[in-house]
XYZ file of C-alpha atoms in Angstrom:
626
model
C 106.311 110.788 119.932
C 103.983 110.705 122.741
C 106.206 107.798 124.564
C 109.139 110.528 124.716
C 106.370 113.455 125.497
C 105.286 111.337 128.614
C 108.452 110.615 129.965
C 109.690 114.976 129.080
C 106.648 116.518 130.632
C 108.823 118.510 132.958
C 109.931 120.397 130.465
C 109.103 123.842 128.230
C 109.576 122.229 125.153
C 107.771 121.387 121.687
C 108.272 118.306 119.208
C 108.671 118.504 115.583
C 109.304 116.279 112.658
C 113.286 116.408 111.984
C 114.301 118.059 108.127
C 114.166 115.394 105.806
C 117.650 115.642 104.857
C 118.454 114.270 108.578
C 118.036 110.773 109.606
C 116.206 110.976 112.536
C 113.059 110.414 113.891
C 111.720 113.527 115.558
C 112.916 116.805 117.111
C 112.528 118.224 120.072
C 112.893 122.448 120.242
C 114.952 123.556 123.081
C 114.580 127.309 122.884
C 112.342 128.184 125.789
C 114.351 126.282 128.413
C 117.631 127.304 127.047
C 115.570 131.208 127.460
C 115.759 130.473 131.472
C 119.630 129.991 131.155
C 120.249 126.685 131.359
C 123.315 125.465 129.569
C 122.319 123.824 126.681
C 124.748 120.300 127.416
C 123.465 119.735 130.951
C 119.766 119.818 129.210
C 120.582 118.160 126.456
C 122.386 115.419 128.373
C 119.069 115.775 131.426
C 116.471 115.265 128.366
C 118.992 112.230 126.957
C 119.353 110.312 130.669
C 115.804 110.507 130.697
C 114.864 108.891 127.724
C 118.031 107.279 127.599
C 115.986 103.552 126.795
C 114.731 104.864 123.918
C 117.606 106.686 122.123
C 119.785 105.187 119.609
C 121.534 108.402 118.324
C 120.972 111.793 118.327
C 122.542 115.487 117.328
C 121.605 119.092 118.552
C 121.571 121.613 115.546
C 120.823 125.275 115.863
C 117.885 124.969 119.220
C 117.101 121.317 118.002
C 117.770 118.151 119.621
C 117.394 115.313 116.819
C 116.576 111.966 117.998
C 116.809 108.511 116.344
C 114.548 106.173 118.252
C 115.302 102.332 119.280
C 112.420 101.012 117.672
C 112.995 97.643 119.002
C 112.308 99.188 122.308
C 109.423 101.183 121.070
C 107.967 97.952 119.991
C 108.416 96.266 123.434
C 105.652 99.274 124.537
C 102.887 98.477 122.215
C 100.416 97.804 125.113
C 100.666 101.341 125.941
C 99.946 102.610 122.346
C 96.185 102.082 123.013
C 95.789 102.789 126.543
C 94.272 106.135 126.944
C 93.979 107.570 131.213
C 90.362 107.575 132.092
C 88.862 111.283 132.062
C 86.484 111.999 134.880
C 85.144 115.119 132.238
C 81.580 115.116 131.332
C 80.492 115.754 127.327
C 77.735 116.494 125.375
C 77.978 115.862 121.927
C 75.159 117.206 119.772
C 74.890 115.846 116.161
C 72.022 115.648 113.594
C 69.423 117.714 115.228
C 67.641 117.513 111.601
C 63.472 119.035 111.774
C 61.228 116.402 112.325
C 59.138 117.490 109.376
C 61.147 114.959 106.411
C 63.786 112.422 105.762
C 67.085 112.946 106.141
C 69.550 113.748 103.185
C 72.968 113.646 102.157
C 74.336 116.934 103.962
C 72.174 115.900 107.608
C 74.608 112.770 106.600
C 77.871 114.403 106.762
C 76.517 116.376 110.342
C 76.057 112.703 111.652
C 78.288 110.913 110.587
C 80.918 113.640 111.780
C 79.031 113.653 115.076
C 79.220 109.772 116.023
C 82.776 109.744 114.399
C 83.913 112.761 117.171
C 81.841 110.393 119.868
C 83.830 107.367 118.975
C 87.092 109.892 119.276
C 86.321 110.839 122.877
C 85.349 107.233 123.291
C 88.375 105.933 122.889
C 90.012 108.650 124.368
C 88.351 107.694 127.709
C 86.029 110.659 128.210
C 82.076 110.880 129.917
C 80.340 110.971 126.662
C 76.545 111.549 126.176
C 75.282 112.024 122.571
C 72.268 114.268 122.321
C 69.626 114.673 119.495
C 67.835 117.454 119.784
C 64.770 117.807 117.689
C 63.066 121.457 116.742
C 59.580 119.724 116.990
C 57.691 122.971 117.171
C 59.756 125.436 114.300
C 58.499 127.109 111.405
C 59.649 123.706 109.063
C 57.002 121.566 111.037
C 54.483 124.763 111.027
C 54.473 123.732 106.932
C 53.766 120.453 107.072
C 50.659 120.699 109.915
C 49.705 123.527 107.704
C 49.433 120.860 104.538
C 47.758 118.610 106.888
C 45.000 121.064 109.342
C 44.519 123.834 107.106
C 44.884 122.555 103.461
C 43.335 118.803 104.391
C 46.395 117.423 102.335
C 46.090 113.323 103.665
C 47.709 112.511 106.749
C 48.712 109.281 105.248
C 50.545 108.696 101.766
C 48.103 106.190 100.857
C 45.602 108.570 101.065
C 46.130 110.820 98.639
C 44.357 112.229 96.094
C 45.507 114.920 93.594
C 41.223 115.777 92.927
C 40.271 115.632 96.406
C 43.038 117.594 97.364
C 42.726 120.584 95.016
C 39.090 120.699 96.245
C 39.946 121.035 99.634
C 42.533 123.943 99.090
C 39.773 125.407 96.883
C 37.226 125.164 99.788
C 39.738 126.646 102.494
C 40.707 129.703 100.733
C 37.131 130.037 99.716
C 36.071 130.144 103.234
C 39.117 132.076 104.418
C 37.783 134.841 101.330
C 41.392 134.694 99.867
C 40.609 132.455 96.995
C 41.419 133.995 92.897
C 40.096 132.416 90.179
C 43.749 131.883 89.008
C 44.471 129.804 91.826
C 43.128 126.423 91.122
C 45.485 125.939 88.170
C 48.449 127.256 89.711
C 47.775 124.500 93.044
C 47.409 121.849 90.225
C 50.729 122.825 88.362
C 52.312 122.585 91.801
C 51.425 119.448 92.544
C 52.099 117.945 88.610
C 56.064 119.627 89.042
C 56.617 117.734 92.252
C 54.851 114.443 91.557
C 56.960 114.346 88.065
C 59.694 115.180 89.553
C 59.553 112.300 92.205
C 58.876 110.224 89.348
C 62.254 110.948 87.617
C 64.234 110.706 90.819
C 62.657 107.824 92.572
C 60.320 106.071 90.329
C 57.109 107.085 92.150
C 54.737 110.434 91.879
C 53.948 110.295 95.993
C 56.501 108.773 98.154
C 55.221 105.552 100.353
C 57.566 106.265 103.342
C 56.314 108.310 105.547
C 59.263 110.825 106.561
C 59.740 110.902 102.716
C 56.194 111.674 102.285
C 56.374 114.565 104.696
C 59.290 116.087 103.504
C 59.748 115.383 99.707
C 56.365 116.139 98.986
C 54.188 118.112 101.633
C 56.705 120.188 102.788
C 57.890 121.418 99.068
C 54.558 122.046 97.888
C 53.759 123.969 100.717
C 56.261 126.612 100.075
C 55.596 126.857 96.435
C 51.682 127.713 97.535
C 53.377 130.481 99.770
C 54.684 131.757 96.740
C 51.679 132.122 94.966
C 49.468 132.845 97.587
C 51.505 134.788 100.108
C 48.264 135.234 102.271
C 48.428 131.773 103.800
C 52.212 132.769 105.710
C 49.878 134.020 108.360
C 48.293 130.583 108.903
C 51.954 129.500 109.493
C 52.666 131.532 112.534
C 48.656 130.931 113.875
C 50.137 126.861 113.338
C 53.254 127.731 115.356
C 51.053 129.755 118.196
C 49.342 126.746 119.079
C 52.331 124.503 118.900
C 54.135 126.468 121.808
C 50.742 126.862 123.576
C 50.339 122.826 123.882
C 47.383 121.311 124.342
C 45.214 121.797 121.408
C 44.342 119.651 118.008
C 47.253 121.539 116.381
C 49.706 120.592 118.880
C 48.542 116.710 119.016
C 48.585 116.747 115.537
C 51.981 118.196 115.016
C 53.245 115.676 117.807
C 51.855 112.580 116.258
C 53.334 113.399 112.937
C 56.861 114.398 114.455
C 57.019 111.013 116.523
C 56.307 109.299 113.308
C 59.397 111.315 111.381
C 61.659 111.370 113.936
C 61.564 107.262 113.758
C 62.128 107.180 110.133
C 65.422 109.167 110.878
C 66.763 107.113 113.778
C 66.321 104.151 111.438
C 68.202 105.360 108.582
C 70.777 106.311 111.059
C 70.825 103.357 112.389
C 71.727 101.580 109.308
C 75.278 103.530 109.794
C 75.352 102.516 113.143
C 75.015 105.732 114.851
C 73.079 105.864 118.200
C 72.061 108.234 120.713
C 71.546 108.391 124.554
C 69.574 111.163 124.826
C 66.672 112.915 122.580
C 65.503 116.228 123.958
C 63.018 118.234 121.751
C 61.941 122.123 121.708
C 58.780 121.059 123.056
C 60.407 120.077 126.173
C 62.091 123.658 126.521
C 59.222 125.236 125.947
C 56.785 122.642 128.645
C 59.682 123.784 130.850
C 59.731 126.895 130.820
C 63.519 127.201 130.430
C 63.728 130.154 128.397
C 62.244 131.982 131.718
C 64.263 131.045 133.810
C 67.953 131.883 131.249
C 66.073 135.429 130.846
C 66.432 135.982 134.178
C 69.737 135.080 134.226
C 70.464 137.189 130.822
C 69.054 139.867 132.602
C 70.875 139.670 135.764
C 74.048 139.641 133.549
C 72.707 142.307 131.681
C 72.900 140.655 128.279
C 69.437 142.043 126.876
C 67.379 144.835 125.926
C 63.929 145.434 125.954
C 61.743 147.329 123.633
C 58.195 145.982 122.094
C 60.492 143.095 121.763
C 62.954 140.993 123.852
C 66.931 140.871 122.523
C 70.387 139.975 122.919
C 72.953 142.971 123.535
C 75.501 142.377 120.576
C 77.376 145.395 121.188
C 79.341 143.738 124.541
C 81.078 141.496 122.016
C 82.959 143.427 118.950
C 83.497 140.441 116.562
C 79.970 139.131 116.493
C 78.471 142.876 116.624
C 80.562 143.517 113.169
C 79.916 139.988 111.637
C 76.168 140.289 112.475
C 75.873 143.771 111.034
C 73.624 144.478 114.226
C 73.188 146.060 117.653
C 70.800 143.164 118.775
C 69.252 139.532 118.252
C 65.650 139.355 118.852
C 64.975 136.357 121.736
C 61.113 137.022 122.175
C 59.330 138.564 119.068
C 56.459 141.309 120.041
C 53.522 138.441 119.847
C 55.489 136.738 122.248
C 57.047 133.834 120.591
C 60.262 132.711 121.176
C 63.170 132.556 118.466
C 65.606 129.982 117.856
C 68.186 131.494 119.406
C 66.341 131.945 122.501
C 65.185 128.422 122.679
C 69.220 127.590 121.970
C 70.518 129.587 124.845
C 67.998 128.386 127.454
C 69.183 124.213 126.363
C 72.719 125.344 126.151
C 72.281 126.608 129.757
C 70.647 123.518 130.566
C 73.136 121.990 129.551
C 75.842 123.175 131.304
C 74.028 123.573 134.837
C 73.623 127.030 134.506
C 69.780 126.275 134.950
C 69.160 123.670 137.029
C 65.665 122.128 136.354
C 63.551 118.880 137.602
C 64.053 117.305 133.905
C 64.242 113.715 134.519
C 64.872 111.075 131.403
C 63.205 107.338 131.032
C 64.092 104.702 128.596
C 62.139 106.234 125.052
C 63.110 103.166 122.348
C 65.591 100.417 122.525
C 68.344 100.883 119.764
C 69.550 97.969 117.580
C 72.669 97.927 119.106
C 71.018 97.536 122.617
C 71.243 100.287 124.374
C 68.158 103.202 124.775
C 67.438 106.144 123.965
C 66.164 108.176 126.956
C 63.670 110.893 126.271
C 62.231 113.260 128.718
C 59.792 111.914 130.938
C 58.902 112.976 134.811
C 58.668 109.502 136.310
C 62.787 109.009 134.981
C 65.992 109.736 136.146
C 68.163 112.761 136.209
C 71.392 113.600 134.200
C 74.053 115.618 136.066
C 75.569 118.497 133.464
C 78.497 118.938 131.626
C 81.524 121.135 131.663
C 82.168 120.045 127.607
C 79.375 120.383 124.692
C 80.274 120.076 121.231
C 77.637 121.223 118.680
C 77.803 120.182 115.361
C 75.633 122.224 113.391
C 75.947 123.697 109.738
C 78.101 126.836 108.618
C 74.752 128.996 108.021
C 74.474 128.687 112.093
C 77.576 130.212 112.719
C 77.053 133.450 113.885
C 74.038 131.993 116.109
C 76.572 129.904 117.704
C 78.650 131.986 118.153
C 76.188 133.976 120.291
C 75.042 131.149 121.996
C 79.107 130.396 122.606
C 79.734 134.270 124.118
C 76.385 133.329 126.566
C 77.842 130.364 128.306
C 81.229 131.395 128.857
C 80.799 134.394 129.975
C 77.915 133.254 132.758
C 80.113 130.065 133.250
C 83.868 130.851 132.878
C 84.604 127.019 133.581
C 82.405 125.618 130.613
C 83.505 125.402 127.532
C 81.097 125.798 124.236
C 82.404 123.985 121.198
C 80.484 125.582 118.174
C 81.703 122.608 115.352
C 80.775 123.742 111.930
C 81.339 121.836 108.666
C 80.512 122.559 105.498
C 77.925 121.993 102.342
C 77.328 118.495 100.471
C 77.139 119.327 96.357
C 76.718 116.026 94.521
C 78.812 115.798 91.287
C 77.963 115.977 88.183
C 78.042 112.563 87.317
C 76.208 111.529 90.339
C 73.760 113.951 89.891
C 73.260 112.304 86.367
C 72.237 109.136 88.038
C 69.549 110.473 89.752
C 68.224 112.438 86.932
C 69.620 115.789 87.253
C 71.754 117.736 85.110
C 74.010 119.948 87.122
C 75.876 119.873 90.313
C 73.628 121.201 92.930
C 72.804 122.942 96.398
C 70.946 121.008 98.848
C 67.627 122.963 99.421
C 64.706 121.246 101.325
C 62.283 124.282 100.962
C 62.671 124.004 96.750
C 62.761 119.872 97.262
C 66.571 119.965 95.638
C 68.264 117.165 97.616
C 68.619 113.330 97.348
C 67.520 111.462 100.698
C 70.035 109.406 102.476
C 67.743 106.230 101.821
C 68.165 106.811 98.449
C 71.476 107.173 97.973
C 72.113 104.198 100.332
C 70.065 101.941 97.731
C 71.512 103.461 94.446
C 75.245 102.862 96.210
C 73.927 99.262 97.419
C 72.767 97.806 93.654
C 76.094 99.323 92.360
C 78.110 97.499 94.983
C 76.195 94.274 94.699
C 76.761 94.450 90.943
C 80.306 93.960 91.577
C 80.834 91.630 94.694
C 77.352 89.909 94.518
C 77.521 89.615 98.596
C 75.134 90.967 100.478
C 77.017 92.119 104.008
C 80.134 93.202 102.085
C 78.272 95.275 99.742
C 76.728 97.192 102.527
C 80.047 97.398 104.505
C 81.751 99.271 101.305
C 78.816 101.385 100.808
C 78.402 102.213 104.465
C 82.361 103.118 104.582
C 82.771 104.715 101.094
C 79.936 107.726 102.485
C 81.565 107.646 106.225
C 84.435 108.312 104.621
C 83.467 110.694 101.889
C 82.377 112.755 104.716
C 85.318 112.470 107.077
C 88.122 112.956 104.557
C 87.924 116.447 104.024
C 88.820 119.855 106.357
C 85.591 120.144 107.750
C 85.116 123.754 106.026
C 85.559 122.139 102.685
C 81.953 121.836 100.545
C 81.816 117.983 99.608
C 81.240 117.136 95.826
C 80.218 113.790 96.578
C 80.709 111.458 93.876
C 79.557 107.978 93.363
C 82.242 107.015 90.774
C 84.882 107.058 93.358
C 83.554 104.007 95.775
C 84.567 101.374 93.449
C 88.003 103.309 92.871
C 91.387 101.510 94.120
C 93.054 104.181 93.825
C 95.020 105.484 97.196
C 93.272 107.555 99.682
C 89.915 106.015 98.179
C 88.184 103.205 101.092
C 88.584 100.415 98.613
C 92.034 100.685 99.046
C 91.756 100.609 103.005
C 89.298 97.655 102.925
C 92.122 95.714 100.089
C 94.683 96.561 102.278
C 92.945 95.229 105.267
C 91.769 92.184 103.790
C 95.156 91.250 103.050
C 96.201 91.393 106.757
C 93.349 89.004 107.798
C 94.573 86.903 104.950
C 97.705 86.504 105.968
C 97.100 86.231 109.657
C 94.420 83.691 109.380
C 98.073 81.467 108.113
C 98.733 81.532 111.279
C 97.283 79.517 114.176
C 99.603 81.710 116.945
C 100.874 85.117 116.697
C 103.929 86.000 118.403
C 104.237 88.408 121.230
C 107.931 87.838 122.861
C 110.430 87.297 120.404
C 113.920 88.840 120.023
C 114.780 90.846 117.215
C 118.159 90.656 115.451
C 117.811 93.474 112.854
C 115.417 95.842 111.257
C 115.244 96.795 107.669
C 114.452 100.423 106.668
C 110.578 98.865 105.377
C 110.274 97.651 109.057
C 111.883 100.617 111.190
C 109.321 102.996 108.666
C 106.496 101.008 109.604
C 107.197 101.017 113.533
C 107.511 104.544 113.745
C 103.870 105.028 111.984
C 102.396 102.327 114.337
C 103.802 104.151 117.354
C 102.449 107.902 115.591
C 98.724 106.551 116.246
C 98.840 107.875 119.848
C 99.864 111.358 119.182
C 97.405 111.924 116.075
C 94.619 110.728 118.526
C 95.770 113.216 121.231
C 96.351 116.051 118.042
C 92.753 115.630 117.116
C 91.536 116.007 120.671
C 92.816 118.929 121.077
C 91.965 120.201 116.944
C 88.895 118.139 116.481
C 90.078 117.712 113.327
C 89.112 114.385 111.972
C 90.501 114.988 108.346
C 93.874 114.436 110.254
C 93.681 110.770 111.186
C 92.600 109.929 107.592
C 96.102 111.646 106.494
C 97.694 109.325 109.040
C 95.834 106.155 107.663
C 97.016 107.135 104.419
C 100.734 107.475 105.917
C 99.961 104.402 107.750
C 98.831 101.870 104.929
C 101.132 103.129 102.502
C 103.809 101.893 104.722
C 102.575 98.362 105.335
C 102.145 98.180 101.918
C 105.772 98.936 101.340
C 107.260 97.218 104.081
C 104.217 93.758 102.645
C 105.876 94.175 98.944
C 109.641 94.223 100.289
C 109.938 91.915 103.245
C 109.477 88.158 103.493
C 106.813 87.393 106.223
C 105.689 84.225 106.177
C 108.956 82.073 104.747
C 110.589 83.370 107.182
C 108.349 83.736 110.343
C 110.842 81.324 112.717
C 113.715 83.441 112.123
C 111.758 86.643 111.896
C 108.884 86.348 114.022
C 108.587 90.671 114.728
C 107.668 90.843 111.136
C 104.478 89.078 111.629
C 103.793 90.875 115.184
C 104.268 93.921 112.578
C 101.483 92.500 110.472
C 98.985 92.156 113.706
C 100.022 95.648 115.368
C 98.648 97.336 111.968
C 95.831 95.363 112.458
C 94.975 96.652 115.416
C 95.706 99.893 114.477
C 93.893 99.728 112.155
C 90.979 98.575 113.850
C 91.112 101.340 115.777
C 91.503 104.214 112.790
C 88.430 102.450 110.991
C 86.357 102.445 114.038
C 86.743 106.675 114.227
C 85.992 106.842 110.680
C 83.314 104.302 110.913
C 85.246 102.369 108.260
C 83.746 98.658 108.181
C 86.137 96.268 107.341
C 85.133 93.035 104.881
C 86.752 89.658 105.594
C 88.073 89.614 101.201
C 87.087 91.943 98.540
């Protein structure tokens, strides 16, 4: 209990939850003080003076000191249970991240929504926080698309299109380019038929309208099936990414203009889950920087690389990553002269963390719905100082990259610290896949187009909602909170089967049940006009003394996660938490008897606002009935 840790912080100790076969409220493990020979009664009766206030009874069994707490004193505290020390500690949370080059889907979902749910953590725990995107506007998923577009004269715009026109020009460009086969043309035509018929089953609709939907459902897929078939036209690819890096050129305009126009179709699906950003830094920038020169100089100085006809990262100097990779080395600068991903990562990361200190400067990019701007890189701006904290949420398939990227920075910096945060896949289930046409649970796979966009899923959850409560705001508050909390639930290693049936589900654990629960409270408090906050309290029941306790745990699972980053945690808690209002709701009078027992509706409020809290983190949105 984080009221007793507070007032014990002098001492070696650890706390526990007591055997349940004792009747007390926690334990506190006496071993390592007892280990500098101190008599066990004078620190025992030291630890009890000190928290005297708060003690009721308590019993020392085998290295354990067992305390049962005075939970009408714990109660007097209750300011205290949500006021968190202000950290002068800087962060940078990355989240998202997703290619400019198509709309987001389900698994870029659970990367956000995990992101802004860890920002709204070290929000409340009183920390510096600035949330980054970062967007990989010149990688080899753009290269596709501006392929589709400059080589292949696919139409810029949606409305545009033209399956006739389109095969023509594809004929014409491998023509001139002497690569065409006579077998081609109906192979580019069958390409085009799959994907526009599958679109049609999904979505209704052979060529999407939206424009990051466009790019990615349909360019982007059909692109890498004509790599298939003609495997000749993967050396257009890197000519696209050349002239990307090299700025200035049609290509690079192009590929800008079409990246802008994505990257705003993400930030507003995002922002229909209310997740913002401060900052938006894209490769582009590291690259118009020159950043990468200046952390090769410092890799080189630390003697981190090797150099042959290409440019890499010494693996050997750290055993676990050598063995996991399988590899002596990780290329940075290929032997053209491009740069890799990972070479582009460690010259942000060291960005990041001061290690390279550049003239960057950010202005105000796009104003936000709830306000506030995003700043974007831009030489008449301001500057941002570094941080000492990053957190990097980025998929399991990244780990080993990471990893690297990890070793880099604390080993240049020893007082930084790299968080590498990896979470795992989003499978839909089987009956959810059924909705949207498809017949088995699958892998999320952008290249082969198998993957259901967030927008979609956000309308197909929406009608199914409205169906039942036939309001518009509370059917987007339960959809918006079923997904946030599909996502946060689970250990964040676990692969997600995401499944639609259980949103409308009252079952416990399931965010109708929160939202019923919560409803409730506001019901009954809005039968008050005055809640009361000084009131003496004559006796507790078990129902009330349970509920207390859980209140008062809300502290310590905050500080547990900020040390774990565990999210999965506080939804065990709220679990904990609600079951025991529930309990205490069904078994003790509140209302009838709110004169003689005012504490019990206090009670009532105090889970409200813990609750308020809890659903904030897990970007729970709570409805006024349901």
């Amino acid at each position: 209990m984080w009221i007793i840790k507070e007032k014990l912080k002098d001492y070696d100790i650890e706390f526990s939850e007591p055997p349940k076969n004792l009747d007390y409220d926690i334990s506190i493990k006496l071993f390592k003080e007892m280990k500098k020979g101190k008599d066990p009664n004078i620190l025992i009766n030291e630890i009890i003076e000190k928290i005297r206030e708060f003690v009721l009874d308590y019993k020392f069994i085998n290295g354990y000191l067992n305390i049962k707490l005075n939970k009408r004193k714990l109660l007097e505290n209750y300011r205290k249970l949500f006021d968190f020390e202000k950290k002068n500690i800087r962060i940078f949370l990355e989240h998202t991240s997703a290619n400019p080059n198509k709309a987001l889907h389900i698994g870029h979902l659970r990367n956000s929504i995990i992101g802004d749910s860890l920002y709204r953590l070290f929000k409340t725990l009183n920390y510096d926080i600035y949330v980054i995107n970062y967007i990989d506007d010149t990688g080899v998923q753009v290269s596709d698309n501006i392929l589709g577009i400059y080589y292949l004269k696919i139409p810029e715009e949606p409305k545009d299109f033209n399956l006739e026109k389109v095969i023509n020009n594809i004929k014409d460009f491998l023509i001139k380019e002497n690569i065409y086969r006579e077998e081609y043309e109906e192979k580019i035509r069958k390409i085009f038929l799959e994907r526009m018929n599958i679109l049609k089953s999904l979505y209704g609709y052979e060529v999407p309208e939206k424009f990051d939907h466009y790019y990615g459902d349909f360019i982007y897929v059909v692109v890498n099936k004509l790599y298939e078939i003609i495997p000749e036209l993967e050396k257009y690819k890197y000519n696209i990414i050349k002239m990307i890096e090299e700025g200035n050129n049609d290509v690079y305009y192009l590929s800008k203009r079409i990246s802008e126009r994505i990257l705003y179709e993400q930030l507003n699906t995002l922002w229909k889950f209310n997740i913002y950003f401060n900052i938006i830094i894209r490769e582009s920038d590291i690259l118009k920087y020159k950043l990468f020169d200046s952390a090769l100089k410092i890799l080189e100085e630390n003697k981190m690389i090797k150099k042959k006809d290409t440019i890499s990262l010494d693996l050997t100097r750290w055993e676990d990553i050598y063995r996991a990779y399988s590899n002596e080395e990780k290329v940075l600068v290929r032997s053209d002269g491009t740069t890799t991903y990972i070479a582009k990562d460690i010259a942000y990361a060291m960005w990041k963390h001061g290690i390279i200190r550049s003239n960057i400067k950010f202005k105000e990019y796009i104003k936000q719905p709830n306000g506030e701007y995003i700043y974007e890189v831009n030489n008449g701006g301001k500057e941002i100082e570094p941080c000492k904290i990053s957190i990097n949420v980025i998929g399991m398939e990244q780990m080993h990259n990471q990893l690297m990227v990890k070793r880099v920075i604390e080993e240049i910096d020893k007082e930084s610290k790299y968080i590498y945060y990896g979470y795992g896949l989003v499978r839909l289930h089987r009956n959810t896949a059924k909705i949207f046409g498809i017949n088995e649970d699958i892998k999320m796979s952008g290249r082969k187009g198998l993957y259901i966009n967030v927008d979609d899923l956000y309308e197909k959850l929406y009608n199914i909602a409205y169906d039942k409560f036939k309001d518009k705001e509370t059917s987007e508050r339960i959809v918006k909170s079923f997904i946030s909390l599909e996502m946060l639930k689970y250990d964040r290693n676990t692969t997600i089967l995401f499944d639609i049936d259980k949103m409308l589900n009252l079952e416990e654990g399931n965010v109708i049940y929160f939202l019923y629960t919560y409803a409730r409270i506001r019901s009954l408090l809005n039968k008050v006009d005055k809640i009361p906050e000084e009131f003496e309290i004559n006796e507790l029941n078990k129902y009330e003394e349970k509920l207390i306790i859980n209140l008062f745990k809300f502290k310590d699972i905050i500080y547990d996660i900020e040390k774990s980053l565990e999210l999965n945690h506080l939804y065990r808690y709220l679990i904990d938490l609600v079951r025991s209002f529930n309990e205490f709701y069904q078994n003790v009078p509140i209302l009838n008897y709110k004169d003689k027992y005012p504490h019990r509706l206090f009670l009532v409020y105090l889970t409200k606002e813990v609750l308020d809290k809890i659903f904030y983190i897990l970007k729970i949105e709570p409805v006024e009935s349901i």
